[in-house]
Coordinates of C-alpha atoms (C1' of nucleotides) in Angstrom, one line a residue:
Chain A
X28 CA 136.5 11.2 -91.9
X29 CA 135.8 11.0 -88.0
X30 CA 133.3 13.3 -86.4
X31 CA 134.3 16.3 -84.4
X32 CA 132.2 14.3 -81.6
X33 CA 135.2 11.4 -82.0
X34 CA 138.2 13.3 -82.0
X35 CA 136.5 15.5 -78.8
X36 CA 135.9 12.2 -77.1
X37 CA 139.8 11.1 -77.5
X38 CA 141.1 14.2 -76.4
X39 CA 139.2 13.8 -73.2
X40 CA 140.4 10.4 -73.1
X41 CA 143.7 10.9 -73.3
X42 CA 143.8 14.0 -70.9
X43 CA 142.3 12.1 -68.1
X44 CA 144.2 8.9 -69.0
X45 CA 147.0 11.0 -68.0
X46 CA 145.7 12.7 -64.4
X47 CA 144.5 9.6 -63.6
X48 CA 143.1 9.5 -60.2
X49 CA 142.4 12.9 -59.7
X50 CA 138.5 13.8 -60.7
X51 CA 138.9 16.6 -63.7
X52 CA 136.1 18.9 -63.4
X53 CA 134.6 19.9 -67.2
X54 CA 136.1 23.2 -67.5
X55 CA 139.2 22.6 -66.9
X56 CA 138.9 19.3 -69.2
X57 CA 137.6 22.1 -71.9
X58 CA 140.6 24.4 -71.4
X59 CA 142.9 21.6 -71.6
X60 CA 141.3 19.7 -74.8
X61 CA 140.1 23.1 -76.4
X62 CA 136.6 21.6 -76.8
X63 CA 133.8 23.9 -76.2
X64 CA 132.7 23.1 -72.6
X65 CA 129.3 22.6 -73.1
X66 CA 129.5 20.3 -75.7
X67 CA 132.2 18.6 -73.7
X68 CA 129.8 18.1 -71.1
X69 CA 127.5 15.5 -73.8
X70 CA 130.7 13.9 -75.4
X71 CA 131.8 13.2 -71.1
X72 CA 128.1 11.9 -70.5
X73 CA 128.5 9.6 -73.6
X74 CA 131.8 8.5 -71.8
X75 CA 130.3 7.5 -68.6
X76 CA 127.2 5.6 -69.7
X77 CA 130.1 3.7 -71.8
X78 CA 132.0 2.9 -69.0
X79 CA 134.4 4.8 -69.6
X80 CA 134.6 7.3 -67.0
X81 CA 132.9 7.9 -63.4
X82 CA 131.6 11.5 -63.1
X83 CA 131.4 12.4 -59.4
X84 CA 129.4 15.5 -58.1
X85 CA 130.3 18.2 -55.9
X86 CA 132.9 20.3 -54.7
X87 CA 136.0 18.4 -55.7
X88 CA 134.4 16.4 -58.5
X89 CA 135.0 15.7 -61.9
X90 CA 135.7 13.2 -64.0
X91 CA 137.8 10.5 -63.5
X92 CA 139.1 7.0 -65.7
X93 CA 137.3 4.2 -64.9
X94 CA 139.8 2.1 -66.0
X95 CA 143.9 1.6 -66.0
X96 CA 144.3 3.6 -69.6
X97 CA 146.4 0.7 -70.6
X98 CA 143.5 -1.3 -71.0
X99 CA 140.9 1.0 -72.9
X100 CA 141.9 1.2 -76.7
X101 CA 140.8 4.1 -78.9
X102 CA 138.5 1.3 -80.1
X103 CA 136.8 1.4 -77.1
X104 CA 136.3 5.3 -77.2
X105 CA 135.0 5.2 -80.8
X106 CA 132.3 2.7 -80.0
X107 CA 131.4 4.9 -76.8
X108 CA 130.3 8.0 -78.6
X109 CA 129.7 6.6 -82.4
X110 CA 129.8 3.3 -83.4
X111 CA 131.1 2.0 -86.4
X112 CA 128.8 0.3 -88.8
X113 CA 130.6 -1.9 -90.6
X114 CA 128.9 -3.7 -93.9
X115 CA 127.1 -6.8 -92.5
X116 CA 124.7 -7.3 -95.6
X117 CA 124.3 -5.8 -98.9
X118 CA 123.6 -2.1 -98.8
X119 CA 121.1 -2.3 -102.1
X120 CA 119.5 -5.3 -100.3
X121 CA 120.4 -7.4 -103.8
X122 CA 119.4 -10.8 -103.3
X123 CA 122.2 -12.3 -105.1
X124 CA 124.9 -10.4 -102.1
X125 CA 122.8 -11.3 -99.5
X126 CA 125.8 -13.8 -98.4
X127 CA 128.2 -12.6 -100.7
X128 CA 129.2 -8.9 -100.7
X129 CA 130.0 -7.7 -104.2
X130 CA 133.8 -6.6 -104.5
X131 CA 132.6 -2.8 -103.8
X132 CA 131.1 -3.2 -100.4
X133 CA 133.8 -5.6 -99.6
X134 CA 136.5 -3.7 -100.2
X135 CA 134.8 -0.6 -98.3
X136 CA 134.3 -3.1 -95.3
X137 CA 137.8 -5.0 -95.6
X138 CA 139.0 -0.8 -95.1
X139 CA 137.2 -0.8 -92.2
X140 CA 138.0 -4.0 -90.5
X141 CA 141.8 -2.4 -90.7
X142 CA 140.3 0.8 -88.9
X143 CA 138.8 -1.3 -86.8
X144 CA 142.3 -3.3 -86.4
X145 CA 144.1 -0.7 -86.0
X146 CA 142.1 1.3 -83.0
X147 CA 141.7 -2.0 -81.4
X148 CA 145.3 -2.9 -81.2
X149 CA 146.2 0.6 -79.6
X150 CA 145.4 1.7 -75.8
X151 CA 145.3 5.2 -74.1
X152 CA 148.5 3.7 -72.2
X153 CA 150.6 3.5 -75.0
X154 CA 150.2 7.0 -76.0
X155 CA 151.3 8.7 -72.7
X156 CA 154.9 9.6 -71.9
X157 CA 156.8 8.5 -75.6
X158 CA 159.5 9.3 -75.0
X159 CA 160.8 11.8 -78.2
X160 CA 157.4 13.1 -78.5
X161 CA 155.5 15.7 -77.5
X162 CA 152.8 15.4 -74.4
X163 CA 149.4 14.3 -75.3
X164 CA 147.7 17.5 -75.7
X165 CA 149.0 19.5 -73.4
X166 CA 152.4 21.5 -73.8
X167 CA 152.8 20.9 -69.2
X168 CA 152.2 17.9 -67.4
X169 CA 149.6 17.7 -64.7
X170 CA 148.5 21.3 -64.9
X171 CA 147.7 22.7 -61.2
X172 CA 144.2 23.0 -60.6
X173 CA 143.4 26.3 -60.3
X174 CA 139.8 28.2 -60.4
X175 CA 139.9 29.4 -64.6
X176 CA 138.8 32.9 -64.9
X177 CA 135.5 33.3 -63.3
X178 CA 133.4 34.8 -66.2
X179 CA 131.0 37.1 -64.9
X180 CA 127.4 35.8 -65.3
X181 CA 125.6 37.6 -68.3
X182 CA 122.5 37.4 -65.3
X183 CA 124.5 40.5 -64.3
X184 CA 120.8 42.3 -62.9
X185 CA 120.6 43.6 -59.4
Chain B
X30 CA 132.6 6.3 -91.1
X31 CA 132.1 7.3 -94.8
X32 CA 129.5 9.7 -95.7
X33 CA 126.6 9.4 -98.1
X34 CA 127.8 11.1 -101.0
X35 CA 130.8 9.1 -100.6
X36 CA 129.2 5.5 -100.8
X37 CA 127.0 7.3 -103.8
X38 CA 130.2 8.5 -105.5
X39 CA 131.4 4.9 -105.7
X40 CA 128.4 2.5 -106.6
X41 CA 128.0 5.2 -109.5
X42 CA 131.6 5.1 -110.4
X43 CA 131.4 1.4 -110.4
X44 CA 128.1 1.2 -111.9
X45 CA 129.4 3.5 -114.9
X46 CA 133.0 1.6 -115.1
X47 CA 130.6 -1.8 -115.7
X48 CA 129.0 0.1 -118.9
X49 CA 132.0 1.8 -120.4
X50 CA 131.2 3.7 -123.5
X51 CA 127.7 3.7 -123.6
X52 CA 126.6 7.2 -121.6
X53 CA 124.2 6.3 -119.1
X54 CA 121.0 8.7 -117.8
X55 CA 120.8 9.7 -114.0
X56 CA 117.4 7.3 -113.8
X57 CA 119.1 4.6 -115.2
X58 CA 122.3 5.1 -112.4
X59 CA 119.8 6.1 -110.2
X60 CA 117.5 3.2 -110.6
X61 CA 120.7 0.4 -110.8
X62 CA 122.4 2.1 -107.3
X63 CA 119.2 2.8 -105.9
X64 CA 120.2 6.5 -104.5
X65 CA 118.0 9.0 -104.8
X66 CA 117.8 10.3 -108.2
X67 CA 117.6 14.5 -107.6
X68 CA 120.6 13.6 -105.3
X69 CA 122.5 11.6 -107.6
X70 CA 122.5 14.5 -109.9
X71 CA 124.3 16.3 -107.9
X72 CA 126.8 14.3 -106.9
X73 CA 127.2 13.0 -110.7
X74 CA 128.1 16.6 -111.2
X75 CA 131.1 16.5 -108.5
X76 CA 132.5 13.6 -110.6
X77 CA 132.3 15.6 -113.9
X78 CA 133.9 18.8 -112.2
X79 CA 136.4 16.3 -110.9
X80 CA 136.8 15.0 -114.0
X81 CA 136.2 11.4 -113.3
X82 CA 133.3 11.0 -115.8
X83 CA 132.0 13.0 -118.9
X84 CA 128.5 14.8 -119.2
X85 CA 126.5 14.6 -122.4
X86 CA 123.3 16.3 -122.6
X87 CA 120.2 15.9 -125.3
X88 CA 119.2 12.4 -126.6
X89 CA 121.0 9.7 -126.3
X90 CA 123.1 11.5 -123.6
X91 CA 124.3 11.1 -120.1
X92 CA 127.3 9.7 -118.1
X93 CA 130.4 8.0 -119.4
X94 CA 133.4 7.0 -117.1
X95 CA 135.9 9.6 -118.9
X96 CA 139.2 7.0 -118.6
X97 CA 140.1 3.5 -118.1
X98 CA 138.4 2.0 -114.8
X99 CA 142.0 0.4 -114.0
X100 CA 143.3 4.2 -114.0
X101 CA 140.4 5.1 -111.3
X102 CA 141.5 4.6 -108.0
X103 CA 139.1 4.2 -105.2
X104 CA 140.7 7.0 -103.7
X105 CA 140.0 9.5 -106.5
X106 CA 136.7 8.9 -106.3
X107 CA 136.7 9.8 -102.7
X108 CA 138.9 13.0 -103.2
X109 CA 136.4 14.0 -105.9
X110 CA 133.7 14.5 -103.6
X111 CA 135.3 14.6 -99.9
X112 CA 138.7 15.0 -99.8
X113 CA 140.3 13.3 -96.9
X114 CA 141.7 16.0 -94.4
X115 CA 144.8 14.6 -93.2
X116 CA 146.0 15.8 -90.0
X117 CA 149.3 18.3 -90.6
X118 CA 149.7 20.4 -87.8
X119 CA 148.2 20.2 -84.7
X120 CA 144.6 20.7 -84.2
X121 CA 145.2 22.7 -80.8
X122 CA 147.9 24.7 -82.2
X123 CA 150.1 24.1 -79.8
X124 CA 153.3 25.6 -80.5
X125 CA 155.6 22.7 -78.8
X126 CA 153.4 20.4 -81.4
X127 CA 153.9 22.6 -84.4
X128 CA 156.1 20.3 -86.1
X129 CA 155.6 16.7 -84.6
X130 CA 152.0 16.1 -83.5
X131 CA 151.2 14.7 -80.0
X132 CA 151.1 10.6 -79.7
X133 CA 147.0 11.1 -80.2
X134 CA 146.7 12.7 -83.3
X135 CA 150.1 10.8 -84.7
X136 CA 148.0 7.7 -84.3
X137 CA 144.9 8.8 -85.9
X138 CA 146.7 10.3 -88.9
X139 CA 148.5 7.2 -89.2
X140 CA 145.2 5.4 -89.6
X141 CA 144.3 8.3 -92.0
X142 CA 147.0 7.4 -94.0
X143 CA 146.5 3.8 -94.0
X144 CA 143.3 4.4 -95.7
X145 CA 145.0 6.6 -98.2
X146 CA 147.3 3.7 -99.3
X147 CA 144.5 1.1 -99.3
X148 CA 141.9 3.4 -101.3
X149 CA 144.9 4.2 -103.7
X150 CA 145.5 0.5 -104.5
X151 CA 142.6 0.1 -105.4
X152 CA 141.2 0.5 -109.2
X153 CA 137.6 0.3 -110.2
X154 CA 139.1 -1.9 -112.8
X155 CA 139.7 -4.5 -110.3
X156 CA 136.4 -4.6 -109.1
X157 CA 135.0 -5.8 -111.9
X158 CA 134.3 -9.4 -113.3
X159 CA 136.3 -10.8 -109.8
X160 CA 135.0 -14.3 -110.0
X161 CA 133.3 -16.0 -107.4
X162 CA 132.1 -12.7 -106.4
X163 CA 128.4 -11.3 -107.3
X164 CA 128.7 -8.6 -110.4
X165 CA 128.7 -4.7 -108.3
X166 CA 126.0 -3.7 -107.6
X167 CA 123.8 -5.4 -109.9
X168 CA 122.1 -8.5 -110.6
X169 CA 122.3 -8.9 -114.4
X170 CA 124.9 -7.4 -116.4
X171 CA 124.6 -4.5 -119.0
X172 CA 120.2 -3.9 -118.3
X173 CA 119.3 -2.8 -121.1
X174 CA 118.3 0.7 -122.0
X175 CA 115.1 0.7 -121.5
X176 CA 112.4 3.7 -120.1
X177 CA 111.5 3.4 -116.8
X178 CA 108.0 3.6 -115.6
X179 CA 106.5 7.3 -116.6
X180 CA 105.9 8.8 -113.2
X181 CA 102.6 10.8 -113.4
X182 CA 103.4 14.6 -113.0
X183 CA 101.6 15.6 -109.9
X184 CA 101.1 18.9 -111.8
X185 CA 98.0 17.3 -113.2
X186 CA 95.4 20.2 -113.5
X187 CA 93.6 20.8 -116.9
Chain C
dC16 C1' 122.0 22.4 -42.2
dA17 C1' 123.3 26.1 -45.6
dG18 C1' 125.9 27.1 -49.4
dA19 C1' 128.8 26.1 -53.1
dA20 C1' 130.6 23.1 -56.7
dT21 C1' 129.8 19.9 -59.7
dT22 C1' 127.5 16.4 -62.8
dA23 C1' 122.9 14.9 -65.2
dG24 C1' 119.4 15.7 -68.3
dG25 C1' 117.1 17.8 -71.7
dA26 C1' 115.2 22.0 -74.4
dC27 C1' 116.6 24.9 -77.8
dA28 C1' 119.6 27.1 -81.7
dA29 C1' 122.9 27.1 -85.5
dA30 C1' 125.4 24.8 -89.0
dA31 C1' 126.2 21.1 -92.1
dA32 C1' 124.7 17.2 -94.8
dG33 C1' 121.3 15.0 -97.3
dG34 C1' 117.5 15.4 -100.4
dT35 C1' 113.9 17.7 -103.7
dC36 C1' 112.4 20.7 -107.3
dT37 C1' 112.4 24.1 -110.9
dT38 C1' 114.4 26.5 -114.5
dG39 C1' 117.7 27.1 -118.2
dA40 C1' 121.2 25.4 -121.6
dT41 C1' 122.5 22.1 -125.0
dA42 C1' 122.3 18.2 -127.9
dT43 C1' 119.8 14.8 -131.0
dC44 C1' 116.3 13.4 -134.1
dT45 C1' 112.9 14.0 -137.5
Chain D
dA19 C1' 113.1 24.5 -137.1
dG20 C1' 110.5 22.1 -133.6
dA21 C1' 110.1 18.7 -130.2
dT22 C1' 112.3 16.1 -126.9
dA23 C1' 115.9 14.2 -123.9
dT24 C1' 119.3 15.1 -121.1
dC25 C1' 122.7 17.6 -118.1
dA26 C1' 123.9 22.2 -115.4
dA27 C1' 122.9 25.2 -111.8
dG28 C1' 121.0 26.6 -108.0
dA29 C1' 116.9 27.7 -104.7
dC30 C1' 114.8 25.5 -101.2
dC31 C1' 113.4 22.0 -97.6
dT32 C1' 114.5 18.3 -94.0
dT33 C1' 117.4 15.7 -91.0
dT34 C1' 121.5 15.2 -88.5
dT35 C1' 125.3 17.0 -86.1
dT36 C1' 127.3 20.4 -83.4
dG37 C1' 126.9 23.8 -80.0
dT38 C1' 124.4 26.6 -76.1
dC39 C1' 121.8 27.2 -72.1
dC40 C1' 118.9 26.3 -68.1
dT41 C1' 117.2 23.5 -64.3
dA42 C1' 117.5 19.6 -61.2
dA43 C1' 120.0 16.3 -58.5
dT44 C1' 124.0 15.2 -55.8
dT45 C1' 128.0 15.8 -52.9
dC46 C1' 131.4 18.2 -50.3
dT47 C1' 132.8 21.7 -46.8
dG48 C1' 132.3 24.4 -42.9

DNA sequence: CAGAATTAGGACAAAAAGGTCTTGATATCT
DNA sequence: AGATATCAAGACCTTTTTGTCCTAATTCTG
């Protein structure tokens, strides 16, 4: 029902809405999210050309949240990586829907307007900390950033 | 948001609960959804296996809804062809999540869910004959049976 | 400034979805 | 029975999505 590409993009979300301030470099955002890193690296490029996030360079970098997390709604995330096409105008071009849906395509579209609803009304804020619940993601909070396992280059030649 | 096949699935459906009892060829669906005929086929064949409509081959033959459009829920149509994968367990399989998934994927299986109930509450029946609303799909009721424009083979040697 | 860490961008590969075509089986009609 | 209309099944092609990899640009540290 959502792409992979959607649910990758919220798992980032929410992991960096919760180390907020501290740029997350990609591998470690792929070891916490379990998304293959170099796919990761697209879905985060996505994220900053929406706004998003603010990818810094360097030693030290990462990728940080651009915004307070209790202000970006999954909504917001959605529309960054894959926007939903809701049912403006008759999909079979009939000229007789043109203003009018007929009750199939209406139906279909009043399903999304509740998706749409329903992302819209709820922010990368509300999901962190519940109390009762598990973490977002991630089984320990603010995970200490250490080097991951330096995987020896396949270049291995002289 | 919904796939191909899945919009295709339902005009079809609706198309065929409009025409009840009369079995209708793939060119005449084809022709009244506008999908792609060799397409159509096969997702015609989904809704058989699924056994939301009847196939009858030879003259005279082709599709018939196989029970009452108030009986067909939007949502068997859908599970016919793409099932919905809720979300059960969690999709990092993390072991403190086993049982009671993270704040993130709790909210986007709720949404999941709320499309379940709103696709299940809704018949095929209903969609028909709503007035002040255009007729599905099509711009006169009942076309009648008639053959469509012989395309030339392109195997036109000899 | 040299070197290392990191994102940015895009080429390329693999897998899945969407779409076409051909062949065979079955039913109807005369 | 023969001719024809139709579905059933599946091989095959194309496009989109998902995933990998390499190179360039940038920034930090000493």
């Amino acid at each position: 029902m959502f792409s992979q590409t959607v649910e990758y993009a919220l798992r980032a979300m929410a992991y960096l809405a919760d180390q907020a301030k501290v740029p997350q470099p990609n591998p470690l955002i792929a070891q916490a999210t379990k998304v293959p890193s170099a796919y990761l690296a697209k879905v985060l490029r996505q994220l900053v050309q929406g706004g998003l996030l603010n990818g810094q360079r360097g030693p030290n970098g990462g990728f940080i949240i651009a915004r307070d997390p209790g202000s970006i709604t999954l909504w917001d995330v959605l529309e960054a990586v894959e926007p939903m096409r809701r049912i403006k105008t008759c999909p079979l071009d009939l000229a007789s829907h043109l203003t009018n849906l007929c009750p199939l395509h209406r139906k279909i579209d009043d399903a999304l307007a509740l998706l749409e609803k329903t992302f819209k009304e709820a922010t990368l804020g509300e999901l962190l900390n519940q109390k009762g619940k598990p973490h977002p993601l991630c089984d320990f909070i603010n995970p200490p950033r250490i080097k991951l396992g330096v995987k020896p280059s396949r270049r291995t030649k002289i």
